[in-house]
mmCIF file of N, CA, C and O in Angstrom:
data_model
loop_
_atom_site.group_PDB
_atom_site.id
_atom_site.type_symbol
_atom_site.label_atom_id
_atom_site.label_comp_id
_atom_site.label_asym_id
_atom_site.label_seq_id
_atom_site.Cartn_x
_atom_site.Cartn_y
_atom_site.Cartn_z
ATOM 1 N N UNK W 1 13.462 15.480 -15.662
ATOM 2 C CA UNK W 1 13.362 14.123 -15.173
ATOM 3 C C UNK W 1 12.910 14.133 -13.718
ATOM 4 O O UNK W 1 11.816 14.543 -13.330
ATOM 5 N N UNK W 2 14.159 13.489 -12.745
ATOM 6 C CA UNK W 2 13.692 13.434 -11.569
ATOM 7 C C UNK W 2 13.770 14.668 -10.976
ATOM 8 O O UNK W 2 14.294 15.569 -11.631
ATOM 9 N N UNK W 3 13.188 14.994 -9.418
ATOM 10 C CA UNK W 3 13.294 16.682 -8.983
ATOM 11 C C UNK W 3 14.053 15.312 -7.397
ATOM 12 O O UNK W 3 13.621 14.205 -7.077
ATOM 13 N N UNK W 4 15.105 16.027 -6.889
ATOM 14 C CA UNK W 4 15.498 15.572 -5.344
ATOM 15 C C UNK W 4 15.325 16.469 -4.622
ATOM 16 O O UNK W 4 15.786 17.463 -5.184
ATOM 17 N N UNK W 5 14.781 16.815 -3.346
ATOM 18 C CA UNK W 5 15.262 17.826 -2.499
ATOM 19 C C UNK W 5 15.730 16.955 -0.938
ATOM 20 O O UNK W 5 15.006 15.995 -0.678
ATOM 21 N N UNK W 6 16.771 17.225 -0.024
ATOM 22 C CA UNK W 6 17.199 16.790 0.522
ATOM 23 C C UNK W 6 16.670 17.748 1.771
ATOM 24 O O UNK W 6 16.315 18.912 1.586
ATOM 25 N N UNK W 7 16.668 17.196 2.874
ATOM 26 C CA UNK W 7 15.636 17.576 4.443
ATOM 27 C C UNK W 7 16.742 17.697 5.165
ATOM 28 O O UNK W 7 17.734 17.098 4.751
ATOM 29 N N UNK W 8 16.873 18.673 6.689
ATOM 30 C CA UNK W 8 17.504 18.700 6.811
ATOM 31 C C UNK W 8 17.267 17.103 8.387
ATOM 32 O O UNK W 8 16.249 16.411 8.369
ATOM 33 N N UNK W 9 18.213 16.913 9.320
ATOM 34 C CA UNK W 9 18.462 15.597 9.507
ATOM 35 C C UNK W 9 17.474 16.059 10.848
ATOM 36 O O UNK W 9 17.284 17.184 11.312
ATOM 37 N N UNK W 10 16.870 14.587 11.317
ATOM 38 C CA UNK W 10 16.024 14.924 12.617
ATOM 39 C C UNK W 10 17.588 14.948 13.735
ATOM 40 O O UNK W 10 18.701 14.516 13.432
ATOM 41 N N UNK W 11 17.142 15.632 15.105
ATOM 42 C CA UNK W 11 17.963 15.499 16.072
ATOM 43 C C UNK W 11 18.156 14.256 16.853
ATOM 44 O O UNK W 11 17.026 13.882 17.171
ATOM 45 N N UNK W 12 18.967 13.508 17.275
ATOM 46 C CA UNK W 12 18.739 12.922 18.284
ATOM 47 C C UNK W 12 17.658 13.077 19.858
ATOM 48 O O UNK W 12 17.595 14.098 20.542
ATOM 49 N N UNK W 13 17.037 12.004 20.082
ATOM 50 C CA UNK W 13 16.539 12.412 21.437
ATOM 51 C C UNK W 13 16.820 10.919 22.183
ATOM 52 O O UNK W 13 16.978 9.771 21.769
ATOM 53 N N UNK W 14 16.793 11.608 23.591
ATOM 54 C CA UNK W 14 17.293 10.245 24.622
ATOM 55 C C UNK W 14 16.601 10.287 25.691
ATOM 56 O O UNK W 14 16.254 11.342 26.223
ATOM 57 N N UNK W 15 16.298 9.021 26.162
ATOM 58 C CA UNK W 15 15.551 9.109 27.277
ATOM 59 C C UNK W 15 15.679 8.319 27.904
ATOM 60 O O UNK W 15 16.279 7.370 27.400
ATOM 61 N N UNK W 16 15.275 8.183 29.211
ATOM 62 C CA UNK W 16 15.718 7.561 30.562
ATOM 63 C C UNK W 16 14.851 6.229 30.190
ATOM 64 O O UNK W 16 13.772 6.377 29.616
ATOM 65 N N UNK W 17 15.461 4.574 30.611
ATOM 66 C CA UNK W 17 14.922 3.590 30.450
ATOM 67 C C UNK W 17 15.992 2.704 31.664
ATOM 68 O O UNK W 17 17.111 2.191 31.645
ATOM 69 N N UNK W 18 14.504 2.967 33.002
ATOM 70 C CA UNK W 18 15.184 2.592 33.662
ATOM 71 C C UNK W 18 16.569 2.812 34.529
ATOM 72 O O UNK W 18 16.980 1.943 35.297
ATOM 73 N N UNK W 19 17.133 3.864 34.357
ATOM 74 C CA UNK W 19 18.101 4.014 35.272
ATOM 75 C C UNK W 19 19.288 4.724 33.969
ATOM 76 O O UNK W 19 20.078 5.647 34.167
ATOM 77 N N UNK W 20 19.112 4.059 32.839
ATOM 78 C CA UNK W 20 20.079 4.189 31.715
ATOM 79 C C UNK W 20 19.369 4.999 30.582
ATOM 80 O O UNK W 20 18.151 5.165 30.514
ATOM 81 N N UNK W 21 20.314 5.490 29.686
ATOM 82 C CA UNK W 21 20.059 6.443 28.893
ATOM 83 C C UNK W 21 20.236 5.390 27.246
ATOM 84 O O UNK W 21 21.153 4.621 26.955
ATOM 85 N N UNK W 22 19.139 5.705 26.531
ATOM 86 C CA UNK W 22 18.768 5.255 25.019
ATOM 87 C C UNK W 22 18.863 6.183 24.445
ATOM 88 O O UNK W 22 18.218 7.144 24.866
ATOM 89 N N UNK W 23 19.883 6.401 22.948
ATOM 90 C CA UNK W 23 19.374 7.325 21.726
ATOM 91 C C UNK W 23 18.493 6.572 21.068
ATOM 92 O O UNK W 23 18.431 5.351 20.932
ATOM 93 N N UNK W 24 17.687 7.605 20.599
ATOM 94 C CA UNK W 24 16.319 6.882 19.456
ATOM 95 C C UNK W 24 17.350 7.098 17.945
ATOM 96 O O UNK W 24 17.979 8.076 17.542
ATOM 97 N N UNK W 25 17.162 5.634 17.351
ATOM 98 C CA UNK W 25 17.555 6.135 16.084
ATOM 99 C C UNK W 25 17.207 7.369 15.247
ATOM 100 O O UNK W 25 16.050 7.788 15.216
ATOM 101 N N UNK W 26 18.375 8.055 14.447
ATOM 102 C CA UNK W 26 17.947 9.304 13.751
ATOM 103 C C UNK W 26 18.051 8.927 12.292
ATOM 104 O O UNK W 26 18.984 8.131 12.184
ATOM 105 N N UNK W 27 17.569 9.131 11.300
ATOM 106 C CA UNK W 27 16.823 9.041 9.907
ATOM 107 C C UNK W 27 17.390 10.438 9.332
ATOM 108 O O UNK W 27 17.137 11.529 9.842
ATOM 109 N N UNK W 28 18.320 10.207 8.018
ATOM 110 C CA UNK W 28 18.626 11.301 7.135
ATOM 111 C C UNK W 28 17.164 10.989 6.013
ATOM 112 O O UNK W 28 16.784 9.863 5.691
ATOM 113 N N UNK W 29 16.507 12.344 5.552
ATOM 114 C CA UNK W 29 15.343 11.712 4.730
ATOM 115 C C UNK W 29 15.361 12.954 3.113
ATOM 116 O O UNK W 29 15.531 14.171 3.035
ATOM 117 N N UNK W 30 15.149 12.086 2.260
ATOM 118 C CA UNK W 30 15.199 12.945 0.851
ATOM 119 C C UNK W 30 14.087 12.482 -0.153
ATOM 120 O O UNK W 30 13.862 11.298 -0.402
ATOM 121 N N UNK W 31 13.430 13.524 -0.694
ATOM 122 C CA UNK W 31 12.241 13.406 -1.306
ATOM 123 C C UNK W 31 12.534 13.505 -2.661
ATOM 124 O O UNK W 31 13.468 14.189 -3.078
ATOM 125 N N UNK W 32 11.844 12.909 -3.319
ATOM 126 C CA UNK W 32 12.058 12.437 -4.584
ATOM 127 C C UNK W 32 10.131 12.492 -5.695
ATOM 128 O O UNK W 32 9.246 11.644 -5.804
ATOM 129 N N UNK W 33 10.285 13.996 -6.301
ATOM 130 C CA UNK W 33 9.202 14.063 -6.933
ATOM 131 C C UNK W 33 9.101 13.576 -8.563
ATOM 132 O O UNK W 33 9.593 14.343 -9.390
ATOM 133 N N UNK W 34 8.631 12.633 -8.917
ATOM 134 C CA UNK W 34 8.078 12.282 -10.572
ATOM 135 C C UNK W 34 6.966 12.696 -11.030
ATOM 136 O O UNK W 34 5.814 12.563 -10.618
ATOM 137 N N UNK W 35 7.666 13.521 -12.455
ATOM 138 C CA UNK W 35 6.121 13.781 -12.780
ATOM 139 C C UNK W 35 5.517 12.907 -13.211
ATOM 140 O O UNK W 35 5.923 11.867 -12.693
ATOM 141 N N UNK W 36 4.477 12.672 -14.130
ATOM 142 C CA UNK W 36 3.416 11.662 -14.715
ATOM 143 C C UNK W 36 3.835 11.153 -15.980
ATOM 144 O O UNK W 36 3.268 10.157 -16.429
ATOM 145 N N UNK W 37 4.912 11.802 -16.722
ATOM 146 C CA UNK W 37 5.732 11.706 -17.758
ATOM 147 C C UNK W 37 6.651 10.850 -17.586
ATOM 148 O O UNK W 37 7.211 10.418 -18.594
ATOM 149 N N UNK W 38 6.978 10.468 -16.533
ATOM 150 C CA UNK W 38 7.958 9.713 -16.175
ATOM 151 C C UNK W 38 7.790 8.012 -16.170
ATOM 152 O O UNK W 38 7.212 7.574 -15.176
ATOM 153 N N UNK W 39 8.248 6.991 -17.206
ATOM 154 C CA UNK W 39 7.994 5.605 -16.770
ATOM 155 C C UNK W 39 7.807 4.523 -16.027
ATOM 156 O O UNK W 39 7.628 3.719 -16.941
ATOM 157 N N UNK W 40 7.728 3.989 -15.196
ATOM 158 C CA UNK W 40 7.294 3.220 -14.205
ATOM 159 C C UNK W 40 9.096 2.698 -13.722
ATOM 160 O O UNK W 40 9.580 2.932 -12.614
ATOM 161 N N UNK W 41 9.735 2.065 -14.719
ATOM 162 C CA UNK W 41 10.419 1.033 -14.810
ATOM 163 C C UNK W 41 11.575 1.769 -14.630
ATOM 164 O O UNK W 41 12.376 1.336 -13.802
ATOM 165 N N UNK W 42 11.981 3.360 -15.559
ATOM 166 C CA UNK W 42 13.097 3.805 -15.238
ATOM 167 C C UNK W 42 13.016 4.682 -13.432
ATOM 168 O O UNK W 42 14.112 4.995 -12.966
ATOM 169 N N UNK W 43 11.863 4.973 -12.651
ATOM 170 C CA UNK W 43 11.574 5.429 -11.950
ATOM 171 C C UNK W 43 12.280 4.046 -10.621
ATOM 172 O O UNK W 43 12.989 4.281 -9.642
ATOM 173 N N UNK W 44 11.932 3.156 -10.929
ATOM 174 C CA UNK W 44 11.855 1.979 -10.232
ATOM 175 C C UNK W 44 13.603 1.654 -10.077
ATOM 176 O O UNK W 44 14.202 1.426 -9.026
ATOM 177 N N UNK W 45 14.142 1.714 -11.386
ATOM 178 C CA UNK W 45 15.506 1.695 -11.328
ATOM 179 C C UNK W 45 16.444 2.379 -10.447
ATOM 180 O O UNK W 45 17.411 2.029 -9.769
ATOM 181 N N UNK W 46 15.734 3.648 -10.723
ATOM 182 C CA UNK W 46 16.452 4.838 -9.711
ATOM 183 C C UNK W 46 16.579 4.521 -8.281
ATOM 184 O O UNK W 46 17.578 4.178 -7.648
ATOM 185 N N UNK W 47 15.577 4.672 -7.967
ATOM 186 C CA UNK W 47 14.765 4.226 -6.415
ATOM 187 C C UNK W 47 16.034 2.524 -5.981
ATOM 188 O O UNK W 47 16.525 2.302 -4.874
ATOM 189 N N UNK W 48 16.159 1.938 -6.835
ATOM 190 C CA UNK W 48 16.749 0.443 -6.716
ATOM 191 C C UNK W 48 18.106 1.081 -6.389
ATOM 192 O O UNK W 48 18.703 1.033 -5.313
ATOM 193 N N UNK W 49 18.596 1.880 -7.887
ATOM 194 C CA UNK W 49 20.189 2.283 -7.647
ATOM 195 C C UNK W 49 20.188 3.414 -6.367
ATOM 196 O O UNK W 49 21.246 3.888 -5.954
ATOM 197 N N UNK W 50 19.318 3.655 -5.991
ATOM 198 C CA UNK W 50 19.716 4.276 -4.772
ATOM 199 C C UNK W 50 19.621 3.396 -4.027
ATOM 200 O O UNK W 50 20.703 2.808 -4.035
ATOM 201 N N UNK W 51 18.934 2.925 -3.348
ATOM 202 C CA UNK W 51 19.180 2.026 -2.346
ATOM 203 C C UNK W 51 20.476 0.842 -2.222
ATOM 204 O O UNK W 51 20.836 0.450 -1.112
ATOM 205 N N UNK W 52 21.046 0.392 -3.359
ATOM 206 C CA UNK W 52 21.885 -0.358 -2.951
ATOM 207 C C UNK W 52 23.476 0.125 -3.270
ATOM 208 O O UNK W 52 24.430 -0.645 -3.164
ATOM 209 N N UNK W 53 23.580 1.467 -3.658
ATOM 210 C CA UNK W 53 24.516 2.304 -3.631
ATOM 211 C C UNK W 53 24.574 3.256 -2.718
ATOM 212 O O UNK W 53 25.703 3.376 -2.242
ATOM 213 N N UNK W 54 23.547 4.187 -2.174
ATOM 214 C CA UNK W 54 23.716 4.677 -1.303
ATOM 215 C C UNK W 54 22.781 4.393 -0.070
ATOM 216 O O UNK W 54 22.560 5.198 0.835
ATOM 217 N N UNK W 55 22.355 3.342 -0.157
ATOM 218 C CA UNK W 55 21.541 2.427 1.035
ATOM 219 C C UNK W 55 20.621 3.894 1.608
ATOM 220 O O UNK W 55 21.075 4.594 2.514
ATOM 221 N N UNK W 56 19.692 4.108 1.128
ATOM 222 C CA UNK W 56 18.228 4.590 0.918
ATOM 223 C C UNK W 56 17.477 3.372 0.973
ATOM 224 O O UNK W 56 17.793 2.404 0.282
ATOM 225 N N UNK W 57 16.390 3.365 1.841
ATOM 226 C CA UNK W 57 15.672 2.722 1.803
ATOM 227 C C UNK W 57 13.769 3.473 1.043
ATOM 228 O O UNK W 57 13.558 4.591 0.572
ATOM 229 N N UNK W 58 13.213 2.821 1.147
ATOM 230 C CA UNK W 58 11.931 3.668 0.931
ATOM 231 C C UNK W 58 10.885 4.065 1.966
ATOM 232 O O UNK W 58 10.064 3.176 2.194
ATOM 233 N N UNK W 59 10.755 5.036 2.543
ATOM 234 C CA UNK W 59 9.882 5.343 3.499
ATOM 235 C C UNK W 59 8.284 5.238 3.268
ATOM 236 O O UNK W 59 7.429 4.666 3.944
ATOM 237 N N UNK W 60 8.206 5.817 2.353
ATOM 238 C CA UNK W 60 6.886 6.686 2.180
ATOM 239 C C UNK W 60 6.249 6.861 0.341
ATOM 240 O O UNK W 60 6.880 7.449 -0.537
ATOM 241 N N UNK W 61 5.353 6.412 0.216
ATOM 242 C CA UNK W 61 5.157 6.947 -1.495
ATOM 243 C C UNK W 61 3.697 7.625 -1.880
ATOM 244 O O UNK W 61 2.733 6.860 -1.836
ATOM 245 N N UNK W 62 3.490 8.828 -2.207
ATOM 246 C CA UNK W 62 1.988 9.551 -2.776
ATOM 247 C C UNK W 62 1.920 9.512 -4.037
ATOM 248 O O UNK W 62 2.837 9.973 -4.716
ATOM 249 N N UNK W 63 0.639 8.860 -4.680
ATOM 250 C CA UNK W 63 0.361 8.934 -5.915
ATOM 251 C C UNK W 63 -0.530 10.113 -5.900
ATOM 252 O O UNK W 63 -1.441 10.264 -5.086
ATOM 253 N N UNK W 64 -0.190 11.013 -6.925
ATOM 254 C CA UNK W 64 -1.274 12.119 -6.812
ATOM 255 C C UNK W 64 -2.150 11.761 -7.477
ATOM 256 O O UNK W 64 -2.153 10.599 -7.885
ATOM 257 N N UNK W 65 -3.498 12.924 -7.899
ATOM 258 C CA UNK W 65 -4.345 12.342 -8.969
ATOM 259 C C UNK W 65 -3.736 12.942 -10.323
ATOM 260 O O UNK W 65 -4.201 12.368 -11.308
ATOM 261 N N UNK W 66 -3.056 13.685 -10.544
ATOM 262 C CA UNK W 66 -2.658 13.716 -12.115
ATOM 263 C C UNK W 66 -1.497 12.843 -12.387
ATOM 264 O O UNK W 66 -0.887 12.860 -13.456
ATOM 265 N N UNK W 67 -1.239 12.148 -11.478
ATOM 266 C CA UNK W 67 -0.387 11.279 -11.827
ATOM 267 C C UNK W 67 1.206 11.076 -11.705
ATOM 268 O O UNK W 67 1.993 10.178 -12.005
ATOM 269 N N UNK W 68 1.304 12.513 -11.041
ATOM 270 C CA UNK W 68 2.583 12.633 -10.425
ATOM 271 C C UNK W 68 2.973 11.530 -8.848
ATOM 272 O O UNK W 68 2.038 11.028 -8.225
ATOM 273 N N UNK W 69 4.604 11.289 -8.369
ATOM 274 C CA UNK W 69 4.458 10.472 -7.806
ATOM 275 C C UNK W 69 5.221 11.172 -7.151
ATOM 276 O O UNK W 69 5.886 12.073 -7.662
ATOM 277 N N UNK W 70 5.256 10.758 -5.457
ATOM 278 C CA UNK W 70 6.366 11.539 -4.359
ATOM 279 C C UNK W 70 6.661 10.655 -3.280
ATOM 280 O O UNK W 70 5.854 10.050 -2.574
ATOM 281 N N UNK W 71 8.320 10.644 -3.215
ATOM 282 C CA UNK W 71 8.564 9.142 -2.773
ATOM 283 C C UNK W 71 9.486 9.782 -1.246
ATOM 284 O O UNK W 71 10.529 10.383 -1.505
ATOM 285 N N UNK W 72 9.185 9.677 -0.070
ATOM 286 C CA UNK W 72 10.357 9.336 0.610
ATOM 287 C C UNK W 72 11.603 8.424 1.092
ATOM 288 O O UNK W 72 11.366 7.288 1.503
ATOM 289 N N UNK W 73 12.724 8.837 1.052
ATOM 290 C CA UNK W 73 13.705 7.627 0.866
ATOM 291 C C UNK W 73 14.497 8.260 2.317
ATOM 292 O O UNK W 73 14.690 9.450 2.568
ATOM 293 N N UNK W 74 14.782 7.368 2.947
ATOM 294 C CA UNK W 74 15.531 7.223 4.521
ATOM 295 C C UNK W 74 16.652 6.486 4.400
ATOM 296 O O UNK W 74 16.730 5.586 3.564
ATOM 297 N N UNK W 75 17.771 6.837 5.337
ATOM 298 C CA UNK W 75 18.972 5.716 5.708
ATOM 299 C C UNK W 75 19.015 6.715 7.346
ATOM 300 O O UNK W 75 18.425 7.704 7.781
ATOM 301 N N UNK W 76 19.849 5.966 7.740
ATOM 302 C CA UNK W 76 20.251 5.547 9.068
ATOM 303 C C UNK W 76 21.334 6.140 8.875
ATOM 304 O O UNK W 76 22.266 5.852 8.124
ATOM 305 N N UNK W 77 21.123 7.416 9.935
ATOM 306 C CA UNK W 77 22.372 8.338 10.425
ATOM 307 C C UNK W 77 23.539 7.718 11.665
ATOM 308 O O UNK W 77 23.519 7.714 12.896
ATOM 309 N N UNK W 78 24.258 7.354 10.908
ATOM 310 C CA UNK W 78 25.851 6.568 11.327
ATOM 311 C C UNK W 78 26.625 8.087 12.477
ATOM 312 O O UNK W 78 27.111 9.177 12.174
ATOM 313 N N UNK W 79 26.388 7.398 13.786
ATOM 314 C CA UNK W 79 27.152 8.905 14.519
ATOM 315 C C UNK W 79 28.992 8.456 14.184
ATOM 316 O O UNK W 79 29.269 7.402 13.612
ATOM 317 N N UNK W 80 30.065 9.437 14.647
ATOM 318 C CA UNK W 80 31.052 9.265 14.328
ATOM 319 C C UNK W 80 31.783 9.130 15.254
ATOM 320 O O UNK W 80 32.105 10.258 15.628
ATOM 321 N N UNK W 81 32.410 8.101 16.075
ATOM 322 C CA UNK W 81 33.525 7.553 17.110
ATOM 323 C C UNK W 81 34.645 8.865 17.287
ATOM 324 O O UNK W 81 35.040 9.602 16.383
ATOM 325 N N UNK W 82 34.951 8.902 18.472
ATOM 326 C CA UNK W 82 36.169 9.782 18.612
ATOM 327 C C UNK W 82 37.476 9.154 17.951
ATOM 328 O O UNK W 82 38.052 9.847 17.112
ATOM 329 N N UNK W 83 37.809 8.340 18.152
ATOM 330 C CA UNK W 83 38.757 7.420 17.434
ATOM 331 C C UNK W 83 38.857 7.801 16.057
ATOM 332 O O UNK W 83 39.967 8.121 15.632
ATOM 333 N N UNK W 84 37.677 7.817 15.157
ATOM 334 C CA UNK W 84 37.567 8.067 13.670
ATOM 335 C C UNK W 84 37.798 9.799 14.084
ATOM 336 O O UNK W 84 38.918 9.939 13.593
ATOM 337 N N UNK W 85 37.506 10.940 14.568
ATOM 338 C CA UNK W 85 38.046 11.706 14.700
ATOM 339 C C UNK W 85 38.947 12.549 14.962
ATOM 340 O O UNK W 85 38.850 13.773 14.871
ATOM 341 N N UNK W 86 40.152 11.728 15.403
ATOM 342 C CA UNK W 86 41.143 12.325 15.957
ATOM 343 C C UNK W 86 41.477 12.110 17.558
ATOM 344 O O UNK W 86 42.462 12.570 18.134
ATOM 345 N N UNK W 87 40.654 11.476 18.022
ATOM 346 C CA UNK W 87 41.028 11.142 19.259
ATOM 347 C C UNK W 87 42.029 9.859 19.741
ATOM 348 O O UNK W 87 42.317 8.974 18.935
ATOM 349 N N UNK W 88 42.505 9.848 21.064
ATOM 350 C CA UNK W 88 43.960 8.885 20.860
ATOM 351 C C UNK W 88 43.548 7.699 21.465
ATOM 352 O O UNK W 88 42.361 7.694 21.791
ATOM 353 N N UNK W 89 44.109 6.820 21.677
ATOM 354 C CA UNK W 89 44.400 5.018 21.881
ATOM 355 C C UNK W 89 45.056 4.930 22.966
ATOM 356 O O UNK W 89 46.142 5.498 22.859
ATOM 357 N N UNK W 90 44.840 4.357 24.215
ATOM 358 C CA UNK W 90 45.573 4.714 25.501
ATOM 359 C C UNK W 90 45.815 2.759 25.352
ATOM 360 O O UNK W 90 46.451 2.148 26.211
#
């Protein structure tokens, strides 16, 4: 059926704006190859149930010429609060 392979995550980068420091959003990204065998509609489903279960969005899509299809799917890397880690409440 489907093939997934999962990327590993871009780094953060930050840069000076003005006096103050910006992170650029970072993007978790996973590729998703169909072969030509594959239906339009159950392909479409997938792509759907990912996105609103594990909020994937769609980046990127190549139709080859034999008919295979290759999709990138992105979400938004959530950093993690000290608080949610173990840190204390003054």
């Amino acid at each position: 059926m489907m093939t997934r392979y999962d990327s590993p995550l871009r780094t953060p980068q930050t840069r000076s704006l003005r006096g103050r420091q910006r992170t650029e959003t970072v993007f978790e990204y996973r590729t998703v190859v169909v072969g030509p065998q594959e239906p339009v509609g159950a392909v479409r489903a997938y792509l759907v149930s990912e996105a609103e279960q594990n909020r994937w969005e769609l980046a990127k899509t190549i139709l080859y010429q034999g008919g295979a299809r290759k999709f990138w799917l992105r979400r938004k890397v959530v950093p993690v609060s000290s608080l949610v880690a173990g840190g204390s409440v003054r």
